[in-house]
Coordinates of C-alpha atoms in Angstrom, one line a residue:
Chain A
M104 CA 3.9 4.1 25.6
N105 CA 3.2 2.9 22.1
I106 CA 6.7 3.2 20.6
L107 CA 5.5 2.9 17.0
E108 CA 3.3 5.9 17.4
L109 CA 6.2 8.1 18.2
S110 CA 7.3 10.2 15.2
I111 CA 10.8 11.7 14.8
H112 CA 10.3 14.8 17.0
D113 CA 8.5 12.7 19.6
L114 CA 11.4 10.3 19.8
A115 CA 13.8 13.2 20.3
E116 CA 11.7 14.3 23.3
V117 CA 11.4 10.9 25.0
Y118 CA 15.1 10.2 24.4
S119 CA 16.0 13.5 26.1
R120 CA 13.9 12.5 29.1
K121 CA 15.5 9.0 28.9
E122 CA 12.1 7.4 29.0
V123 CA 12.9 4.8 26.4
S124 CA 16.1 3.5 24.9
P125 CA 16.9 3.6 21.2
V126 CA 17.7 -0.1 21.4
E127 CA 14.2 -0.9 22.6
V128 CA 12.7 1.4 19.9
T129 CA 14.8 -0.2 17.2
K130 CA 13.9 -3.7 18.3
T131 CA 10.2 -2.7 18.3
Y132 CA 10.5 -1.5 14.7
L133 CA 12.4 -4.6 13.6
K134 CA 9.7 -6.8 15.0
A135 CA 7.0 -4.7 13.2
I136 CA 8.9 -5.1 10.0
E137 CA 9.3 -8.8 10.5
D138 CA 5.5 -9.1 11.0
L139 CA 4.3 -6.8 8.2
N140 CA 7.0 -6.6 5.6
P141 CA 6.4 -10.0 4.1
K142 CA 3.0 -8.7 3.0
L143 CA 3.6 -5.0 2.3
N144 CA 7.1 -5.5 0.7
A145 CA 8.1 -2.0 1.7
Y146 CA 11.7 -3.0 2.3
I147 CA 14.1 -4.7 -0.1
T148 CA 16.8 -5.1 2.5
V149 CA 16.4 -5.0 6.3
T150 CA 19.7 -4.1 8.0
E151 CA 19.0 -5.6 11.4
D152 CA 22.6 -6.0 12.7
L153 CA 23.5 -2.5 11.6
A154 CA 20.4 -1.0 13.1
L155 CA 21.1 -2.6 16.5
E156 CA 24.7 -1.5 16.4
Q157 CA 23.7 2.1 15.6
A158 CA 21.0 2.0 18.3
Q159 CA 23.6 0.9 20.9
A160 CA 25.9 3.8 19.8
A161 CA 22.9 6.2 20.0
E162 CA 22.2 5.0 23.5
K163 CA 25.7 5.9 24.6
T164 CA 25.4 9.3 22.9
I165 CA 22.1 9.9 24.8
M166 CA 23.5 8.8 28.1
A167 CA 26.4 11.2 27.6
G168 CA 23.8 13.9 26.9
N169 CA 25.2 14.6 23.4
Q170 CA 22.2 13.7 21.2
S171 CA 21.1 15.6 18.1
T172 CA 17.6 15.6 16.7
L173 CA 18.1 12.3 14.8
T174 CA 20.1 10.3 17.4
G175 CA 18.5 6.9 17.7
V176 CA 15.8 7.7 15.1
P177 CA 15.0 4.6 13.0
L178 CA 14.8 5.5 9.3
A179 CA 14.2 3.8 5.9
I180 CA 16.4 4.8 3.0
K181 CA 15.2 4.5 -0.6
D182 CA 17.3 1.8 -2.2
L183 CA 18.9 4.1 -4.8
I184 CA 20.8 6.1 -2.2
C185 CA 24.3 4.6 -1.6
T186 CA 24.9 3.1 1.8
K187 CA 28.4 1.9 2.4
G188 CA 28.5 -1.8 3.0
I189 CA 24.8 -2.2 2.4
A190 CA 23.4 -3.5 -0.9
T191 CA 21.9 -0.7 -3.0
T192 CA 19.9 -2.4 -5.7
C193 CA 17.8 0.4 -7.2
A194 CA 15.2 -2.4 -7.3
S195 CA 16.9 -3.7 -10.4
K196 CA 18.2 -7.1 -11.3
I197 CA 21.3 -5.3 -12.8
L198 CA 22.3 -4.0 -9.3
T199 CA 21.1 -6.8 -7.1
D200 CA 24.5 -7.6 -5.8
F201 CA 25.9 -4.1 -5.8
V202 CA 27.4 -3.1 -2.4
P203 CA 28.6 0.5 -2.5
P204 CA 32.1 1.1 -1.1
F205 CA 31.0 4.6 -0.1
D206 CA 28.1 6.5 1.5
G207 CA 26.0 9.1 -0.3
T208 CA 26.4 12.5 1.3
V209 CA 22.9 12.3 2.8
T210 CA 23.5 8.9 4.3
A211 CA 26.8 10.0 5.7
K212 CA 25.1 13.0 7.3
L213 CA 22.4 10.8 8.8
R214 CA 25.0 8.5 10.2
E215 CA 26.9 11.4 11.7
N216 CA 23.6 12.6 13.2
G217 CA 23.2 9.2 15.0
A218 CA 20.3 8.0 12.9
V219 CA 19.5 4.2 12.8
F220 CA 19.1 2.6 9.4
L221 CA 16.4 0.0 9.5
G222 CA 16.9 -0.9 5.8
K223 CA 16.5 0.0 2.2
A224 CA 13.1 0.8 0.9
N225 CA 11.5 -0.7 -2.2
M226 CA 10.9 1.5 -5.2
D227 CA 10.2 1.4 -8.9
E228 CA 13.3 0.2 -10.8
F229 CA 15.8 3.1 -11.1
A230 CA 13.0 5.3 -9.8
M231 CA 11.1 4.9 -13.1
G232 CA 7.4 4.5 -12.3
S233 CA 4.4 5.9 -10.6
S234 CA 3.1 2.7 -8.9
N235 CA 6.0 0.7 -7.4
E236 CA 4.9 -2.1 -9.7
H237 CA 8.1 -1.8 -11.7
S238 CA 10.4 -3.3 -9.0
A239 CA 12.5 -6.4 -9.6
F240 CA 11.6 -7.3 -6.0
G241 CA 7.8 -7.2 -6.5
P242 CA 5.2 -4.5 -5.9
V243 CA 4.7 -2.7 -2.6
L244 CA 1.1 -2.7 -1.2
N245 CA -0.7 0.5 0.0
P246 CA -1.2 0.1 3.8
W247 CA -4.5 1.9 3.5
D248 CA -5.9 -0.7 1.0
E249 CA -3.7 -3.6 0.0
S250 CA -5.4 -3.9 -3.4
R251 CA -4.0 -0.5 -4.3
V252 CA -0.6 0.9 -5.3
P253 CA 1.4 3.0 -2.8
G254 CA 2.4 5.2 -5.6
G255 CA 5.9 5.5 -6.9
S256 CA 8.7 5.6 -7.3
S257 CA 9.4 6.0 -3.6
G258 CA 6.5 3.6 -2.8
G259 CA 8.4 1.6 -0.2
S260 CA 9.5 4.7 1.7
A261 CA 5.9 6.1 1.8
A262 CA 4.3 2.7 2.6
A263 CA 6.9 2.1 5.4
C264 CA 6.2 5.5 6.8
A265 CA 2.4 5.1 6.7
A266 CA 2.5 1.6 8.1
K267 CA 4.8 2.7 11.0
L268 CA 7.6 0.5 9.8
C269 CA 10.0 3.4 10.3
A270 CA 9.9 6.8 12.0
G271 CA 10.7 8.6 8.7
A272 CA 12.3 7.9 5.4
L273 CA 14.3 9.4 2.6
G274 CA 13.0 9.2 -1.0
S275 CA 13.9 10.8 -4.3
D276 CA 11.8 12.8 -6.7
T277 CA 12.5 13.2 -10.4
G278 CA 8.9 13.9 -11.5
G279 CA 6.8 13.4 -8.4
S280 CA 8.4 10.3 -6.8
I281 CA 8.3 11.7 -3.3
R282 CA 5.1 13.8 -3.5
Q283 CA 2.8 11.3 -5.3
P284 CA 3.4 8.3 -3.0
A285 CA 3.2 10.5 0.0
G286 CA -0.2 11.7 -1.3
Y287 CA -1.4 8.1 -1.9
C288 CA -0.2 6.9 1.5
G289 CA -1.4 9.8 3.6
V290 CA 2.1 11.0 4.7
V291 CA 4.1 14.2 4.2
G292 CA 6.6 14.3 1.2
L293 CA 8.9 17.1 0.4
K294 CA 10.8 17.6 -2.9
P295 CA 13.4 20.3 -2.2
T296 CA 14.6 22.9 -4.7
Y297 CA 17.0 21.4 -7.2
G298 CA 20.4 21.9 -5.6
R299 CA 19.1 22.1 -2.0
V300 CA 20.3 18.6 -1.1
S301 CA 23.4 16.9 -2.4
R302 CA 22.9 14.2 -5.0
F303 CA 26.3 12.7 -4.4
G304 CA 25.7 8.9 -3.9
L305 CA 22.1 9.1 -5.4
V306 CA 22.1 6.7 -8.3
A307 CA 21.4 8.9 -11.3
F308 CA 18.1 8.7 -13.2
A309 CA 17.7 12.2 -14.8
S310 CA 20.4 14.4 -13.4
S311 CA 18.8 17.7 -14.1
L312 CA 15.6 16.7 -12.3
D313 CA 16.6 14.3 -9.4
Q314 CA 16.4 15.5 -5.8
I315 CA 16.5 13.7 -2.5
G316 CA 13.9 14.6 0.1
P317 CA 12.1 13.5 3.3
I318 CA 8.9 11.4 3.6
T319 CA 7.6 11.7 7.1
R320 CA 4.4 11.3 9.2
N321 CA 4.1 15.0 9.9
V322 CA 5.4 18.4 8.8
T323 CA 7.6 18.9 11.8
D324 CA 9.5 15.8 11.0
A325 CA 9.9 16.9 7.4
A326 CA 11.4 20.1 8.6
L327 CA 13.8 18.2 10.9
L328 CA 14.9 15.7 8.3
L329 CA 15.3 18.3 5.5
G330 CA 17.4 20.4 7.8
A331 CA 19.6 17.4 8.5
V332 CA 20.4 16.5 4.9
A333 CA 20.3 20.0 3.1
G334 CA 23.3 22.1 2.2
Y335 CA 26.1 22.6 -0.2
D336 CA 28.4 19.7 -0.9
P337 CA 31.7 20.0 -2.8
A338 CA 31.1 16.5 -4.1
D339 CA 28.0 17.6 -6.0
S340 CA 28.8 20.6 -8.2
T341 CA 25.1 21.2 -8.8
S342 CA 24.4 21.6 -5.1
A343 CA 23.7 25.3 -4.1
H344 CA 25.8 27.7 -2.1
Q345 CA 22.8 28.7 -0.1
P346 CA 22.7 28.8 3.7
V347 CA 20.3 26.3 5.3
P348 CA 17.7 28.1 7.4
D349 CA 16.3 26.6 10.6
Y350 CA 13.2 25.1 9.1
M351 CA 11.7 24.6 12.5
E352 CA 11.2 28.3 12.7
S353 CA 8.6 28.1 9.9
L354 CA 6.3 25.9 12.0
T355 CA 4.0 28.6 13.4
R356 CA 0.2 29.0 13.3
G357 CA -1.5 31.6 11.2
L358 CA -1.2 32.5 7.6
S359 CA -1.9 36.2 7.5
G360 CA 0.0 38.0 4.8
L361 CA 0.6 34.8 2.8
K362 CA -0.5 35.0 -0.8
I363 CA -1.7 31.7 -2.1
G364 CA -1.9 31.3 -5.9
V365 CA -4.6 28.9 -7.2
P366 CA -3.7 27.8 -10.8
K367 CA -6.8 27.2 -12.8
E368 CA -4.9 24.7 -15.0
Y369 CA -4.7 22.3 -12.0
F370 CA -8.5 22.2 -11.5
I371 CA -9.5 20.5 -14.7
D372 CA -11.7 17.8 -16.2
G373 CA -10.3 14.5 -15.1
L374 CA -9.6 15.7 -11.6
D375 CA -11.5 13.4 -9.3
A376 CA -14.5 15.2 -7.6
E377 CA -13.5 14.1 -4.1
V378 CA -10.0 15.2 -4.6
E379 CA -11.2 18.5 -5.9
K380 CA -13.5 19.0 -3.0
A381 CA -10.9 18.2 -0.3
V382 CA -8.2 20.4 -1.9
S383 CA -10.6 23.4 -2.4
Q384 CA -11.9 23.1 1.1
T385 CA -8.3 23.1 2.4
I386 CA -7.6 26.2 0.4
K387 CA -10.7 27.8 1.8
N388 CA -9.6 26.9 5.3
M389 CA -6.3 28.6 4.7
E390 CA -8.1 31.7 3.7
D391 CA -9.9 31.6 7.0
E392 CA -6.5 31.4 8.7
G393 CA -5.5 34.7 7.1
A394 CA -4.1 33.8 3.7
E395 CA -5.0 35.8 0.7
L396 CA -6.1 33.8 -2.4
V397 CA -4.9 34.9 -5.8
E398 CA -6.1 33.4 -9.1
I399 CA -3.1 32.6 -11.2
S400 CA -2.4 30.9 -14.5
L401 CA 0.3 28.4 -15.5
P402 CA -0.5 28.3 -19.2
H403 CA 1.9 25.6 -20.2
T404 CA 0.9 23.0 -17.7
E405 CA -0.7 20.8 -20.3
Y406 CA 2.7 20.4 -22.1
A407 CA 4.6 19.2 -19.0
V408 CA 3.9 15.5 -19.5
A409 CA 5.2 15.5 -23.1
A410 CA 8.2 17.6 -22.3
Y411 CA 9.1 15.6 -19.2
Y412 CA 8.7 12.2 -20.9
I413 CA 11.3 13.3 -23.5
I414 CA 13.8 15.0 -21.2
A415 CA 13.8 12.4 -18.3
P416 CA 14.2 9.4 -20.6
A417 CA 16.8 11.2 -22.6
E418 CA 18.9 11.8 -19.5
A419 CA 18.1 8.3 -18.3
S420 CA 19.3 6.7 -21.5
S421 CA 22.6 8.5 -21.1
N422 CA 23.0 7.8 -17.3
L423 CA 22.1 4.1 -17.6
A424 CA 24.7 3.5 -20.3
R425 CA 27.1 2.9 -17.4
Y426 CA 25.5 -0.5 -16.7
D427 CA 27.6 -2.5 -19.1
G428 CA 28.7 -5.4 -17.0
V429 CA 32.3 -4.2 -16.6
K430 CA 32.8 -2.3 -13.4
Y431 CA 29.9 -3.4 -11.2
G432 CA 26.5 -5.0 -11.3
L433 CA 25.3 -8.0 -13.3
R434 CA 27.4 -9.5 -16.1
S435 CA 25.6 -11.9 -18.2
E436 CA 27.5 -15.2 -18.4
E437 CA 26.4 -16.1 -21.9
S438 CA 28.8 -13.8 -23.7
S439 CA 31.8 -14.6 -25.9
D440 CA 32.7 -11.1 -27.1
L441 CA 32.3 -7.6 -25.7
M442 CA 29.3 -6.5 -27.8
E443 CA 27.4 -9.7 -26.9
M444 CA 28.3 -9.1 -23.2
Y445 CA 26.8 -5.6 -23.3
L446 CA 23.6 -6.7 -25.1
S447 CA 22.8 -9.7 -23.0
T448 CA 23.8 -8.0 -19.7
R449 CA 21.6 -5.0 -20.3
S450 CA 18.7 -7.1 -21.7
N451 CA 18.7 -9.5 -18.8
G452 CA 19.3 -6.8 -16.2
F453 CA 16.7 -4.1 -17.0
G454 CA 13.0 -4.5 -16.5
P455 CA 10.3 -3.5 -19.0
E456 CA 9.8 0.1 -17.9
V457 CA 13.5 0.9 -17.7
T458 CA 13.9 -0.7 -21.2
R459 CA 11.1 1.4 -22.5
R460 CA 12.5 4.7 -21.2
I461 CA 16.0 3.9 -22.5
M462 CA 14.4 3.3 -25.9
I463 CA 12.5 6.5 -25.8
G464 CA 15.6 8.4 -24.6
T465 CA 17.9 6.9 -27.2
Y466 CA 15.4 7.7 -29.9
V467 CA 14.8 11.3 -29.0
L468 CA 18.6 11.9 -28.8
S469 CA 19.4 10.0 -32.0
A470 CA 20.6 11.7 -35.2
G471 CA 17.7 13.2 -37.1
Y472 CA 15.3 13.4 -34.1
Y473 CA 17.3 15.5 -31.6
D474 CA 15.9 18.9 -32.7
A475 CA 12.3 17.6 -33.1
Y476 CA 12.1 16.0 -29.7
Y477 CA 14.9 16.8 -27.2
K478 CA 15.6 20.4 -28.2
K479 CA 11.9 21.2 -28.6
A480 CA 11.2 19.7 -25.1
T481 CA 14.0 21.8 -23.5
Q482 CA 12.6 24.9 -25.1
V483 CA 9.2 24.1 -23.7
R484 CA 10.9 23.6 -20.4
S485 CA 11.9 27.3 -20.6
L486 CA 8.3 28.2 -21.0
I487 CA 7.2 26.1 -18.0
R488 CA 9.9 27.7 -15.9
R489 CA 8.8 31.1 -17.1
D490 CA 5.2 30.3 -16.0
F491 CA 6.3 29.8 -12.5
D492 CA 8.5 32.9 -12.5
E493 CA 5.5 35.0 -13.5
A494 CA 3.2 33.3 -11.0
F495 CA 5.6 34.0 -8.1
K496 CA 5.4 37.7 -8.9
K497 CA 1.8 37.5 -7.8
C498 CA 1.9 35.0 -5.0
D499 CA 4.2 33.4 -2.3
I500 CA 3.1 29.8 -2.7
I501 CA 0.9 27.9 -5.1
A502 CA -1.8 25.4 -3.8
C503 CA -3.0 22.6 -6.0
P504 CA -3.8 18.8 -6.0
V505 CA -0.8 16.4 -6.0
T506 CA -2.6 13.7 -8.1
P507 CA -5.8 13.7 -10.2
S508 CA -7.2 10.8 -8.1
T509 CA -6.6 8.7 -5.0
A510 CA -4.4 5.6 -5.1
F511 CA -5.3 3.4 -8.1
K512 CA -5.6 -0.4 -8.1
I513 CA -2.6 -2.7 -8.6
G514 CA -2.5 -3.7 -12.2
E515 CA -4.9 -1.0 -13.4
K516 CA -2.3 1.0 -15.5
I517 CA 0.5 -1.5 -15.8
D518 CA -0.2 -2.3 -19.5
D519 CA -0.8 1.2 -20.6
P520 CA 2.4 3.2 -20.0
L521 CA 1.1 6.5 -21.5
N522 CA -1.9 6.4 -19.1
M523 CA 0.5 5.8 -16.2
Y524 CA 2.6 8.8 -17.4
L525 CA -0.5 11.0 -17.5
S526 CA -1.2 10.3 -13.8
D527 CA 1.9 12.4 -13.0
I528 CA 0.4 15.5 -14.6
F529 CA 0.4 17.7 -11.4
T530 CA 3.9 16.9 -10.3
L531 CA 6.2 16.9 -13.3
A532 CA 6.3 20.6 -14.1
I533 CA 7.8 21.3 -10.6
N534 CA 10.9 19.2 -11.4
L535 CA 11.3 20.8 -14.9
A536 CA 11.3 24.2 -13.2
G537 CA 13.5 23.1 -10.3
I538 CA 11.3 24.5 -7.7
P539 CA 10.3 22.8 -4.4
G540 CA 7.0 21.1 -3.6
I541 CA 5.4 19.5 -0.6
S542 CA 2.5 17.0 -0.4
V543 CA 0.5 17.0 2.8
P544 CA -2.6 15.0 3.7
C545 CA -5.8 17.1 3.6
G546 CA -8.6 14.6 3.6
L547 CA -10.0 11.1 3.2
S548 CA -12.1 9.8 0.3
Q549 CA -15.3 7.8 0.9
D550 CA -13.3 4.7 0.3
K551 CA -11.1 5.8 3.2
L552 CA -8.1 6.6 0.9
P553 CA -5.9 9.6 1.7
I554 CA -6.1 12.8 -0.4
G555 CA -3.1 15.1 -0.6
I556 CA -2.7 18.8 -1.3
Q557 CA 0.5 20.1 -2.9
F558 CA 2.2 23.5 -2.2
L559 CA 4.8 24.9 -4.5
S560 CA 7.1 27.9 -3.9
D561 CA 9.9 29.7 -5.7
H562 CA 13.4 28.3 -5.5
F563 CA 14.8 27.9 -1.9
R564 CA 11.6 28.9 -0.2
E565 CA 11.0 25.5 1.5
D566 CA 10.3 27.6 4.6
L567 CA 7.1 28.9 3.1
L568 CA 6.0 25.4 2.0
L569 CA 6.6 24.0 5.5
K570 CA 4.6 26.9 7.0
A571 CA 1.7 26.3 4.7
A572 CA 1.9 22.5 5.2
Y573 CA 2.1 22.9 9.0
N574 CA -1.0 25.0 9.1
T575 CA -2.8 22.6 6.8
E576 CA -1.9 19.8 9.2
Q577 CA -3.3 21.7 12.1
I578 CA -6.6 22.6 10.5
S579 CA -7.4 19.6 8.2
E580 CA -9.7 16.8 9.3
F581 CA -7.2 14.2 8.2
S582 CA -6.2 11.9 11.1
Chain B
M107 CA 3.3 5.7 -37.8
K108 CA 6.1 7.5 -35.9
I109 CA 8.6 4.7 -35.7
D110 CA 8.6 1.3 -37.5
R111 CA 10.0 -2.0 -36.5
A112 CA 13.3 -1.5 -38.3
E113 CA 13.9 1.7 -36.5
V114 CA 13.1 0.2 -33.2
E115 CA 15.7 -2.5 -33.9
H116 CA 18.2 0.2 -34.8
V117 CA 17.5 2.2 -31.6
A118 CA 17.7 -1.0 -29.5
L119 CA 21.2 -1.7 -30.9
L120 CA 22.3 1.9 -30.2
A121 CA 21.1 1.4 -26.6
R122 CA 22.8 -2.0 -26.4
L123 CA 19.6 -3.8 -25.8
K124 CA 18.7 -7.2 -27.3
L125 CA 15.0 -7.6 -27.5
S126 CA 12.9 -10.7 -28.4
D127 CA 10.5 -10.6 -31.3
S128 CA 7.5 -10.1 -29.0
E129 CA 9.2 -7.4 -27.0
M130 CA 10.1 -5.6 -30.2
E131 CA 6.5 -5.8 -31.4
K132 CA 5.1 -4.5 -28.1
L133 CA 7.6 -1.7 -27.9
T134 CA 7.0 -0.6 -31.5
N135 CA 3.3 -0.1 -30.6
Q136 CA 4.0 1.6 -27.3
L137 CA 6.6 3.9 -28.7
N138 CA 4.3 4.9 -31.4
S139 CA 1.5 5.9 -29.0
I140 CA 4.0 7.7 -26.7
L141 CA 5.7 9.6 -29.5
S142 CA 2.4 10.6 -31.1
Y143 CA 1.4 12.1 -27.7
M144 CA 4.7 14.1 -27.8
D145 CA 3.4 15.8 -31.0
K146 CA 1.4 18.0 -28.6
L147 CA 4.6 20.1 -28.2
N148 CA 4.3 21.2 -31.8
E149 CA 1.3 23.2 -30.9
L150 CA 3.8 25.7 -29.4
D151 CA 5.9 28.1 -31.3
T152 CA 9.3 27.8 -29.7
E153 CA 11.3 29.7 -32.5
G154 CA 14.2 31.5 -30.9
L155 CA 13.5 30.3 -27.4
E156 CA 16.6 29.4 -25.3
P157 CA 16.6 25.6 -24.5
M158 CA 16.7 24.9 -20.8
A159 CA 18.9 21.9 -20.0
H160 CA 19.2 22.5 -16.3
A161 CA 17.1 23.9 -13.4
Q162 CA 19.8 26.1 -12.0
P163 CA 21.9 28.8 -13.7
I164 CA 25.1 27.1 -12.9
H165 CA 27.5 26.9 -15.8
N166 CA 30.9 25.9 -14.5
A167 CA 31.8 25.0 -11.0
F168 CA 35.5 25.5 -10.6
R169 CA 37.6 24.4 -7.8
E170 CA 41.3 24.2 -7.0
D171 CA 43.1 21.3 -8.6
E172 CA 44.2 19.7 -5.3
V173 CA 45.1 16.1 -4.5
R174 CA 42.4 14.7 -2.3
P175 CA 41.8 11.2 -0.8
S176 CA 39.9 8.9 -3.1
L177 CA 38.8 5.2 -3.0
D178 CA 41.6 2.7 -2.8
P179 CA 41.9 0.3 -5.8
D180 CA 40.5 -2.7 -3.8
S181 CA 37.3 -0.8 -2.8
S182 CA 37.0 0.5 -6.4
L183 CA 37.2 -3.0 -7.8
S184 CA 35.1 -4.6 -5.0
N185 CA 32.0 -4.9 -7.2
A186 CA 33.8 -6.0 -10.4
P187 CA 32.2 -9.0 -12.0
E188 CA 35.7 -10.2 -12.9
R189 CA 39.0 -8.7 -12.0
N190 CA 42.7 -9.4 -12.2
E191 CA 44.7 -7.6 -9.5
S192 CA 43.8 -3.9 -10.1
F193 CA 42.2 -4.4 -13.5
F194 CA 38.7 -5.1 -14.6
L195 CA 38.6 -8.2 -16.8
V196 CA 36.4 -8.2 -19.9
P197 CA 35.9 -10.8 -22.7
R198 CA 38.5 -10.8 -25.5
I199 CA 38.2 -7.6 -27.6
I200 CA 40.7 -8.1 -30.4

């Protein structure tokens, strides 16, 4: 048995037959991490002792016959989700020594479910970035081609998943940070509906957009992991009072009766020909499986990048005001008075992309510019949301590319922030509207790089996304 | 020109960031190109449109005002750069 080949639902099966122990599985992963992580840099912190302790506890649970779906399953947690007693750095110099005295709701749920924490996954600093090059702990390499980025900001989670350095991972998605790296690394990434998963203990970037979600090797695992972390949480007043369905029930073959909207605004100049071909072929295959295709229009798509890069930095500039060197995190030593302490702590602590976004955000919220930028962007956000509301009157899900190209080269866009922002063109609108989206592999380019397709649905219809993604997985040629 | 060097300096101070000369120069250029791109939004007539600040129609989330357990002072202060008993220490203010 090749332990590293077993995904989350495979592990549940072999554990229930007691064919392998969680301790052996965990040790195998820790060895793989030791071998590969120095190169890939997918983990910032490896929690070896905790993992072995959790694995031993899982073993007892299994021997007693009390296991749940995640008992003894080794996971990676993006390093902006608070883990009690384990450094949570947000890939930032300003939080390098921050050890949360509490668990986020999702990490608490995973612990209760008996999961094993292998470590904290690398990311772009404070989740701001599309390439994982903006990490204070160095870039992550794409396991498919080490000269390329794994995507971002959940680059470490996606790379760890693709390189089989974990059985599955949690990421977070503010403008594509789960779906885009999943697309670039050939794994499954699901951004749930805003409010589906508690954000308590998720270090805030843009609070009206942030959502935690699973990054996994297959759709079944995504359904399992989403089910384990979803649900209302009194500690997050924006989490939704909505029952959590059994997502496993969505994983059935056949798409008859499903109306798939194809938005013409997502098949534009600048979309790589190979990506276009793989996505279109997948949509065609879905039609063969019984789905009905509907042409739809999302007319305000081209305004999503501009609206997003006003709203997200505005919220970030406000959220990141808390890093002032007083209560936690870095405090610069070279300060004689309070103002000097703020200035030097923040300037020494934040990297260039975070600094840039705080500057944009502070500017668009400042006196004299608020109406022209922030208010305007929030009005455009209404238009974008309305586009989706109209579209979902005509179709059940939307199918489109997740990125305009396959993974780009490390260094290619680092000096051109606007160009980097534009690479998020197909993922941002989803967060602005608050709807869920899933990225699932649908093909390989000639350079042997994964291509992803994205499905979108109306609020709280993750069941439909999982169904579409499951069928895609069954019929696509991706292996 | 959307934003000049003096304005970048002002915004940096508002954001409590101290930037070097070369950082200031680079940021002025980058912010100009980013903010010019944002002009695209002016193609749209948004007169009278409701601004959307949030993705869910939640306005107030009320709950009973009950005493619940919270972090003890020691845990709350466990990450403090400097502390004195149950207080955060900061440089002299007055």
